[in-house]
Tab-separated table of C-alpha atoms in Angstrom:
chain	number	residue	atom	x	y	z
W	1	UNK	CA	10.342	3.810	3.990
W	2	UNK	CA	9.315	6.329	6.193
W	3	UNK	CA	5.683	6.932	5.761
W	4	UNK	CA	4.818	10.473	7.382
W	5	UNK	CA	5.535	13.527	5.368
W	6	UNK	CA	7.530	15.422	8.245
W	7	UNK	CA	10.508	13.654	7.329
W	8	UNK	CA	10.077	14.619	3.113
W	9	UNK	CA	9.421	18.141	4.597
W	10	UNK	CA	12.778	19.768	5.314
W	11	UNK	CA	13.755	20.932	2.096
W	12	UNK	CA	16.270	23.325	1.833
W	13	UNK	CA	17.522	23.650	4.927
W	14	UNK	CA	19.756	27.249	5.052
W	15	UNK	CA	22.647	27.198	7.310
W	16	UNK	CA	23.666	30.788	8.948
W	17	UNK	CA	25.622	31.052	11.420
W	18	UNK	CA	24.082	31.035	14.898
W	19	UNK	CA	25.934	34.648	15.673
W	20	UNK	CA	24.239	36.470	12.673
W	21	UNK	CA	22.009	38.694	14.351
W	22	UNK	CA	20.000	39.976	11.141
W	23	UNK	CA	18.228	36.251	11.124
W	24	UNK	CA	15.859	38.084	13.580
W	25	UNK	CA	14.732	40.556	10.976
W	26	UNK	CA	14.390	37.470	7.872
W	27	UNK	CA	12.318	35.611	9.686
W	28	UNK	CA	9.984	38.335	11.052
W	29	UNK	CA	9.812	39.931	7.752
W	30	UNK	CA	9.910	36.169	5.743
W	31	UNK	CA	12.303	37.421	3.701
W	32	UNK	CA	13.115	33.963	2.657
W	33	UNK	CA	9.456	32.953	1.710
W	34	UNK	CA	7.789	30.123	3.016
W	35	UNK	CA	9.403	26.911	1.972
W	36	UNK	CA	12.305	26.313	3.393
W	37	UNK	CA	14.232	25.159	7.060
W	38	UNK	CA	16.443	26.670	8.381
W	39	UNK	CA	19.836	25.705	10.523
W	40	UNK	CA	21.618	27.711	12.799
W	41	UNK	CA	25.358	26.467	13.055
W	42	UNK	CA	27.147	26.754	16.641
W	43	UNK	CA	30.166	24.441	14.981
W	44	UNK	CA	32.475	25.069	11.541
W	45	UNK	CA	31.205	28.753	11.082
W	46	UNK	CA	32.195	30.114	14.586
W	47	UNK	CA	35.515	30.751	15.677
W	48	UNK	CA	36.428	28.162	18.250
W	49	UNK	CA	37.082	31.076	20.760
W	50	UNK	CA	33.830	32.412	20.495
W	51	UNK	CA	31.071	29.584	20.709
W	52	UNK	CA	29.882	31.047	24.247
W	53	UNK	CA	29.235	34.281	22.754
W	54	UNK	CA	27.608	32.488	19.897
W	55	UNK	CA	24.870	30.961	21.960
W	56	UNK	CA	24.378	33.970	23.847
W	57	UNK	CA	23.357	36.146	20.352
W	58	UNK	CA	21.351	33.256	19.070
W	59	UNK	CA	19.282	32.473	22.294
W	60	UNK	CA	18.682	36.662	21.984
W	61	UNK	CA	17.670	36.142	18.311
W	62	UNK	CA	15.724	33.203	19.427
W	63	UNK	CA	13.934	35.209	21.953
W	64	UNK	CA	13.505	38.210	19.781
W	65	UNK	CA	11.318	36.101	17.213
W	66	UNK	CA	9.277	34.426	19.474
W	67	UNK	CA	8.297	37.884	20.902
W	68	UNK	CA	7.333	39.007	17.564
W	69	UNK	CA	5.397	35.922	16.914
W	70	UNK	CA	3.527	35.964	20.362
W	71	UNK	CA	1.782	39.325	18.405
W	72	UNK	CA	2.019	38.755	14.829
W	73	UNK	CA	1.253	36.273	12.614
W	74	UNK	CA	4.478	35.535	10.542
W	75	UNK	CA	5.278	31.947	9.036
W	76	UNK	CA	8.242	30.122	10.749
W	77	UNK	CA	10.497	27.735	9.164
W	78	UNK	CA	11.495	24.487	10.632
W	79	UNK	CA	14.655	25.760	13.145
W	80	UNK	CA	17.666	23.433	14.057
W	81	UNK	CA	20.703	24.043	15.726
W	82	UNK	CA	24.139	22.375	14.841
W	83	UNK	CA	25.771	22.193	17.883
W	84	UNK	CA	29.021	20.947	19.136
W	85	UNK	CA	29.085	18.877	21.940
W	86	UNK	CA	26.002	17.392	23.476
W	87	UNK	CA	26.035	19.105	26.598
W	88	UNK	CA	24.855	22.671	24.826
W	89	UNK	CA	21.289	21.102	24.581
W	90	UNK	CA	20.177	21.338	27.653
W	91	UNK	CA	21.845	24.376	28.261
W	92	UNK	CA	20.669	26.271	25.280
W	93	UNK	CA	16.991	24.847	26.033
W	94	UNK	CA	16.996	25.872	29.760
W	95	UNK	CA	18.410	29.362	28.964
W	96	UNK	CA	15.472	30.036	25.893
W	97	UNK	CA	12.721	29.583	28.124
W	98	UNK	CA	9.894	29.689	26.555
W	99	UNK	CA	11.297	30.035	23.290
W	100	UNK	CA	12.122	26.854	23.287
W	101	UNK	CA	9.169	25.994	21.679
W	102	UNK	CA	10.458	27.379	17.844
W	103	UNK	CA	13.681	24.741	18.514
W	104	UNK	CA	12.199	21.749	16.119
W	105	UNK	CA	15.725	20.202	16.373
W	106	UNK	CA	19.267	19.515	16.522
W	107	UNK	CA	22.072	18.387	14.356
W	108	UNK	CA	24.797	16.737	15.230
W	109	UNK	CA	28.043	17.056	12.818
W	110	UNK	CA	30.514	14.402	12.538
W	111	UNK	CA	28.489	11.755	13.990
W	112	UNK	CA	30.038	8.771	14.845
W	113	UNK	CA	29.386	5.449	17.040
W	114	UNK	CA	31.541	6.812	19.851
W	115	UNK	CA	29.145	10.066	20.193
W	116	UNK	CA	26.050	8.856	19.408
W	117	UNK	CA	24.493	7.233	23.051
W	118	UNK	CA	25.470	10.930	24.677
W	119	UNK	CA	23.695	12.793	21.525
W	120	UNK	CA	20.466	10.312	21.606
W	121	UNK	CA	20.311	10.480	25.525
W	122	UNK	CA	20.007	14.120	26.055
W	123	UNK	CA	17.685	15.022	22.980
W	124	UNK	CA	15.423	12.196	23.932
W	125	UNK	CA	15.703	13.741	27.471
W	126	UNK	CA	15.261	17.135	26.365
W	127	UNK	CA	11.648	15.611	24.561
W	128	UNK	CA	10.407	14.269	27.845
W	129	UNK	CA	11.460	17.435	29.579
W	130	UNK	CA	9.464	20.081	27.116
W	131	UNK	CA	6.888	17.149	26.756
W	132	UNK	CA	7.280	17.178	22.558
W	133	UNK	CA	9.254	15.219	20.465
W	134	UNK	CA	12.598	17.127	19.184
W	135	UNK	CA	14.106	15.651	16.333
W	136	UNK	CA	17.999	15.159	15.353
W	137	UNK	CA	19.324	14.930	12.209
W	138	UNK	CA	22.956	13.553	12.629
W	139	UNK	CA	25.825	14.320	9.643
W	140	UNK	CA	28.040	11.238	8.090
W	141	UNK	CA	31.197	13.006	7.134
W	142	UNK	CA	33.861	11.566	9.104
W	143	UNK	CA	37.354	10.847	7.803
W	144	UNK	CA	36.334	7.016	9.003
W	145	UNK	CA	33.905	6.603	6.530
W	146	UNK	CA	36.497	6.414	3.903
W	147	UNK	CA	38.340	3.570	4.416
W	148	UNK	CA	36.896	0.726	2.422
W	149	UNK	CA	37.612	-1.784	5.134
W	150	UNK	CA	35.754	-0.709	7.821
W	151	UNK	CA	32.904	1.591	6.255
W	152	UNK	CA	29.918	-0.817	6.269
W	153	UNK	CA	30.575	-2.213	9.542
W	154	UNK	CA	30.628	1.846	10.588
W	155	UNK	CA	27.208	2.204	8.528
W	156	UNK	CA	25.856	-0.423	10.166
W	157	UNK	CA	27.201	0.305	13.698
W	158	UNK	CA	25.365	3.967	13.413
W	159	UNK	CA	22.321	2.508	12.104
W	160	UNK	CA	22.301	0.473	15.090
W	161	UNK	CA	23.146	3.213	17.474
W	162	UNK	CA	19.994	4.988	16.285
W	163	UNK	CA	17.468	2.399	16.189
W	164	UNK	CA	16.052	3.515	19.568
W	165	UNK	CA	15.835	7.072	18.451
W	166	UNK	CA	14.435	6.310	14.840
W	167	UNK	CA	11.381	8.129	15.268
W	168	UNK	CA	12.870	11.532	16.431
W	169	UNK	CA	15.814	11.068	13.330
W	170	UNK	CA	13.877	13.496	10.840
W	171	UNK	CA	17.044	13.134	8.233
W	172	UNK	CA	20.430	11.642	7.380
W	173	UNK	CA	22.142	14.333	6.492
W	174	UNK	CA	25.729	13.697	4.156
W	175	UNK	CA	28.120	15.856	5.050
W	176	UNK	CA	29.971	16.598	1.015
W	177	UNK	CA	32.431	19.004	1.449
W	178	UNK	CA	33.472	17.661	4.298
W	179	UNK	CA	34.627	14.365	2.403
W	180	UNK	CA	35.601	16.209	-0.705
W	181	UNK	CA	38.628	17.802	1.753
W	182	UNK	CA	40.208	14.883	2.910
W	183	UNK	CA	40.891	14.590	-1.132
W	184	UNK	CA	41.552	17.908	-1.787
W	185	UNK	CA	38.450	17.866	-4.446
W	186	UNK	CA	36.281	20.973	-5.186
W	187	UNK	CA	33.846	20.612	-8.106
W	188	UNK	CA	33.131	23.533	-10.652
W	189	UNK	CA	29.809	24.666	-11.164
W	190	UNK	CA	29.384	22.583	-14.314
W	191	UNK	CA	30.480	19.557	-12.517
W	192	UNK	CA	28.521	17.285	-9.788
W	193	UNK	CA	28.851	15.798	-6.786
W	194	UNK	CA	28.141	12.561	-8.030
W	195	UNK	CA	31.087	12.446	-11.030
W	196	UNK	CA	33.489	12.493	-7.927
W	197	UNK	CA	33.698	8.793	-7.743
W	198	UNK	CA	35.796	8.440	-4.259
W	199	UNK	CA	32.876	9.959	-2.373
W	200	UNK	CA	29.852	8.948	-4.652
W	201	UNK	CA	30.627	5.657	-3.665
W	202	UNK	CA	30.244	6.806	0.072
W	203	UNK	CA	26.865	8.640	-0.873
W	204	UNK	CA	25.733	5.316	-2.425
W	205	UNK	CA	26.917	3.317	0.690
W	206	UNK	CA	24.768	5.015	2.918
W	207	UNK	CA	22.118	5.444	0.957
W	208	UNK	CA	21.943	1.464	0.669
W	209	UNK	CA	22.447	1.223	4.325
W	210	UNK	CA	20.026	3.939	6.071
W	211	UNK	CA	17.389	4.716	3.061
W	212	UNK	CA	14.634	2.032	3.419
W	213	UNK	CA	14.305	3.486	6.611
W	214	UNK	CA	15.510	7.294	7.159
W	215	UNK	CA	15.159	10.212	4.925
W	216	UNK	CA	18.814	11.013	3.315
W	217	UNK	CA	19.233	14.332	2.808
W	218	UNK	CA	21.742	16.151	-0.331
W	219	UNK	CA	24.871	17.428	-0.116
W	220	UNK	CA	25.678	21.441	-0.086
W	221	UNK	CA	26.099	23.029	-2.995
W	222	UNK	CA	28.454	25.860	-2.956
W	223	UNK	CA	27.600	27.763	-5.685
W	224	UNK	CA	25.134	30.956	-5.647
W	225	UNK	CA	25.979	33.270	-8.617
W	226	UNK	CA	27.832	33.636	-10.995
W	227	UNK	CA	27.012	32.452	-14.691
W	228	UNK	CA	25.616	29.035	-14.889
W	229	UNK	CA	25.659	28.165	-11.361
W	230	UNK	CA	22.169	27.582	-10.703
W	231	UNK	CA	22.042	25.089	-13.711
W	232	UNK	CA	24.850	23.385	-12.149
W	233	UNK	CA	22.304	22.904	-9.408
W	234	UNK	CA	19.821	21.827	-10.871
W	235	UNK	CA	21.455	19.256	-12.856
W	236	UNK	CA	23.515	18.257	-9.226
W	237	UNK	CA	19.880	17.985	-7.650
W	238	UNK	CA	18.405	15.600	-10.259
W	239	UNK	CA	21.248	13.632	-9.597
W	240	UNK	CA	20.518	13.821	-5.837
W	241	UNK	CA	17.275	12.631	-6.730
W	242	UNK	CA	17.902	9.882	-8.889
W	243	UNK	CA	20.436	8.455	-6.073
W	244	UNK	CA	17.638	8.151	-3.202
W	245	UNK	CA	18.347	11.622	-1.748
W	246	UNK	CA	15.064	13.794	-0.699
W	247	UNK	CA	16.524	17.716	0.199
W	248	UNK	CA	19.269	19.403	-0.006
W	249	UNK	CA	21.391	21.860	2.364
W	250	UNK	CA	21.737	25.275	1.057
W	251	UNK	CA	24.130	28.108	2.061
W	252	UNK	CA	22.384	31.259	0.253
W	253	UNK	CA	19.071	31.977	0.075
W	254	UNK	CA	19.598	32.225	-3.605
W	255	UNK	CA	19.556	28.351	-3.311
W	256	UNK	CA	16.433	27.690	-1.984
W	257	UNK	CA	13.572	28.329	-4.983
W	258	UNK	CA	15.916	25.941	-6.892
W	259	UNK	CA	15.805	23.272	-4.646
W	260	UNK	CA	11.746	23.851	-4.136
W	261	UNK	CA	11.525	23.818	-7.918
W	262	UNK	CA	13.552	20.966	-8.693
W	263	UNK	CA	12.211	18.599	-6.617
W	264	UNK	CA	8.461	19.529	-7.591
W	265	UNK	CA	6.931	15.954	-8.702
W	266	UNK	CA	6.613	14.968	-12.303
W	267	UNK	CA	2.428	15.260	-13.550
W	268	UNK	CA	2.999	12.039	-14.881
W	269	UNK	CA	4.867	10.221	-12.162
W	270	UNK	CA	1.890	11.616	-9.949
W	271	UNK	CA	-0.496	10.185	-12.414
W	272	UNK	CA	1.101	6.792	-12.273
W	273	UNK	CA	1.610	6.590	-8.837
W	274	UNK	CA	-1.961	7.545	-8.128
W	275	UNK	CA	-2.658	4.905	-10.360
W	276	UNK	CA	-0.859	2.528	-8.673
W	277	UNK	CA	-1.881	3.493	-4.754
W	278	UNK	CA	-5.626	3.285	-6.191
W	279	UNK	CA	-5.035	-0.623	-7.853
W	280	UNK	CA	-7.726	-2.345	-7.626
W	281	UNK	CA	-7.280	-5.384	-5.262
W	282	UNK	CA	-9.914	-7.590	-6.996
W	283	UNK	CA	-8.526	-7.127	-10.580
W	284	UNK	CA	-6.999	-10.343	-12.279
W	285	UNK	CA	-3.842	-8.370	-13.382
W	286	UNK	CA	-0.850	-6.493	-11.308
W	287	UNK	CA	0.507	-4.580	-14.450
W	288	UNK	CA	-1.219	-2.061	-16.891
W	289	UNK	CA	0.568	0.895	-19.079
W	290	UNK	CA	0.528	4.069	-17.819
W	291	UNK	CA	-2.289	6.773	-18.318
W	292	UNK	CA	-0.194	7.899	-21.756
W	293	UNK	CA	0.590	4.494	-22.695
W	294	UNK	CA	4.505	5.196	-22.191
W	295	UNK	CA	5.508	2.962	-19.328
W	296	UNK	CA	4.575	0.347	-17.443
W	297	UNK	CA	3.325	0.419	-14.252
W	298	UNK	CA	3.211	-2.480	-11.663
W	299	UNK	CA	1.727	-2.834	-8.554
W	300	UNK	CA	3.901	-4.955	-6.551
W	301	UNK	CA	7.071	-3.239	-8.350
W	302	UNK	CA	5.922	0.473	-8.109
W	303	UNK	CA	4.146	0.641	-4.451
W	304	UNK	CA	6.981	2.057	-2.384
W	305	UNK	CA	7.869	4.323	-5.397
W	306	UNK	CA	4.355	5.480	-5.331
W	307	UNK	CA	4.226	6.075	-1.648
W	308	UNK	CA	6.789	8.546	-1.567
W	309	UNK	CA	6.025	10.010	-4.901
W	310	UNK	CA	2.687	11.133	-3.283
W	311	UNK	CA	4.099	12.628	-0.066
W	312	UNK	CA	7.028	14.555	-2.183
W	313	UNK	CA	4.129	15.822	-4.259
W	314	UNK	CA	2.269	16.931	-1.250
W	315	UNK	CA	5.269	19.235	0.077
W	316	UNK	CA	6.929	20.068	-2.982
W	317	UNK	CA	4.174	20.297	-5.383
W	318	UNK	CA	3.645	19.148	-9.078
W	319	UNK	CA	5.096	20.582	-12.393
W	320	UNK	CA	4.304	19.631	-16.156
């Protein structure tokens, strides 16, 4: 388990497209509050003809915000770039100059065994060359996760592809739509993720395989108004949580209280894992009821648990 809050800390991390030029005036007038990430895609929302002129408007919006921040103080979000190919990096780093510096990271879509040395080479390059560490956050979505007879030798190859990199690997990110349209699924609002058994099972594969060590992030949620679409949400995200996932990548700003709100810790799962991280080593017995004498906690049971419980409470908050 990863045991450093920067990697609970992404949250809802709002994808716009790296050509919309009014991202300049959100972030310098934090339109979107102060809890949240945000991802600028150079891949599925821009027309294949036009990724050049893509870069070229977000390293100006880029540029445009780190002016304004060099004489105001505004709060910046977290700011990754989905790129295509690996060779952008360096390009779109040389070419922000010294705006560079509000790049946290990059995400890589579609990520495979086959892509992954080029993708881990240049953003470990790109750390050494700015002299501070850039993260990735690579997407499993691929139509070769699917097939049941190769998957967890794929898992398992990827895993081993980023061992080298783990440090800079802030998330796993799961790419859901993505594997709901080699089905042809689409869920209603009233319906989750997780009832779609064909790519649940995926979620749960690589949640077995990556989270004692990475951060998996939640799917997208595609739903921001409308009647009953933010319960749909809500009820997807406790799912997300109960399955191992911390975060969740949102496409409206709309989205993003929700997920802040949802995943605020539990008072009493706070209490007991306080209780637990402040055991006593010298006491006789490993298990006691909780505080309100529902549960029972256990040291050598509940540790890990209590770990993370404590860093999600530090980012998210707490709620009654």
């Amino acid at each position: 388990m990863k045991d450093d809050k920067i990697y609970y800390s992404v949250g809802a991390l709002l994808y716009c497209p790296a050509n919309n030029e009014s991202i300049v005036r959100s972030l310098t007038s934090e339109k979107f509050g102060r809890k949240f990430s945000l991802a600028l895609c150079l891949e599925d929302t821009i027309n294949d003809d036009f990724v050049l002129d893509a870069e070229r408007i977000m390293i100006g919006s880029l540029m445009k915000i780190y002016d304004y921040k060099t004489e105001h103080e505004i709060f910046l979000p977290k700011i990754f770039i989905r790129v295509r190919e690996s060779l952008q990096i360096p390009r779109i780093m040389t070419a922000l100059g010294d705006a560079q510096s509000l790049v946290t990271g990059f995400i890589v879509p579609k990520f495979t065994p086959e892509i992954a040395d080029e993708f881990i080479d240049t953003i470990l390059e790109a750390g050494r060359e700015y002299g501070r560490r850039i993260y990735m956050m690579p997407i499993l979505e691929s139509y070769a996760m699917i097939d049941l007879r190769t998957r967890i030798d794929l898992l398992y190859a990827i895993k081993d592809k980023l061992k080298r990199a783990e440090e800079i690997v802030l998330n796993i990110r799961v790419g859901g739509n993505d594997l709901c349209k080699h089905f042809g699924f689409r869920r209603h609002n009233d319906e989750s993720i997780h009832e779609i058994k064909p790519v649940s099972n995926i979620f749960s594969d690589i949640v077995t395989v990556f989270g004692l060590d990475y951060v998996v992030s939640g799917p997208v949620w595609e739903y921001f108004n409308g009647e009953g679409w933010d319960d749909g949400m809500r009820s997807e995200i406790e799912g997300d949580i109960l399955c191992g996932f911390t975060g969740k990548t949102v496409i409206h700003p709309n989205q993003i209280n929700i997920v802040n709100d949802t995943y605020k810790v539990r008072r009493r799962d706070l209490e007991d894992a306080n209780a637990v991280l402040n055991w006593s080593r010298g006491s006789m017995s490993m298990v006691a009821g909780s505080q309100n004498n529902e549960r029972m906690n256990e040291y050598k049971t509940h540790i890990v648990w209590a770990q993370k419980i404590k860093m999600l409470a530090e980012v998210y908050g707490v709620r009654n």
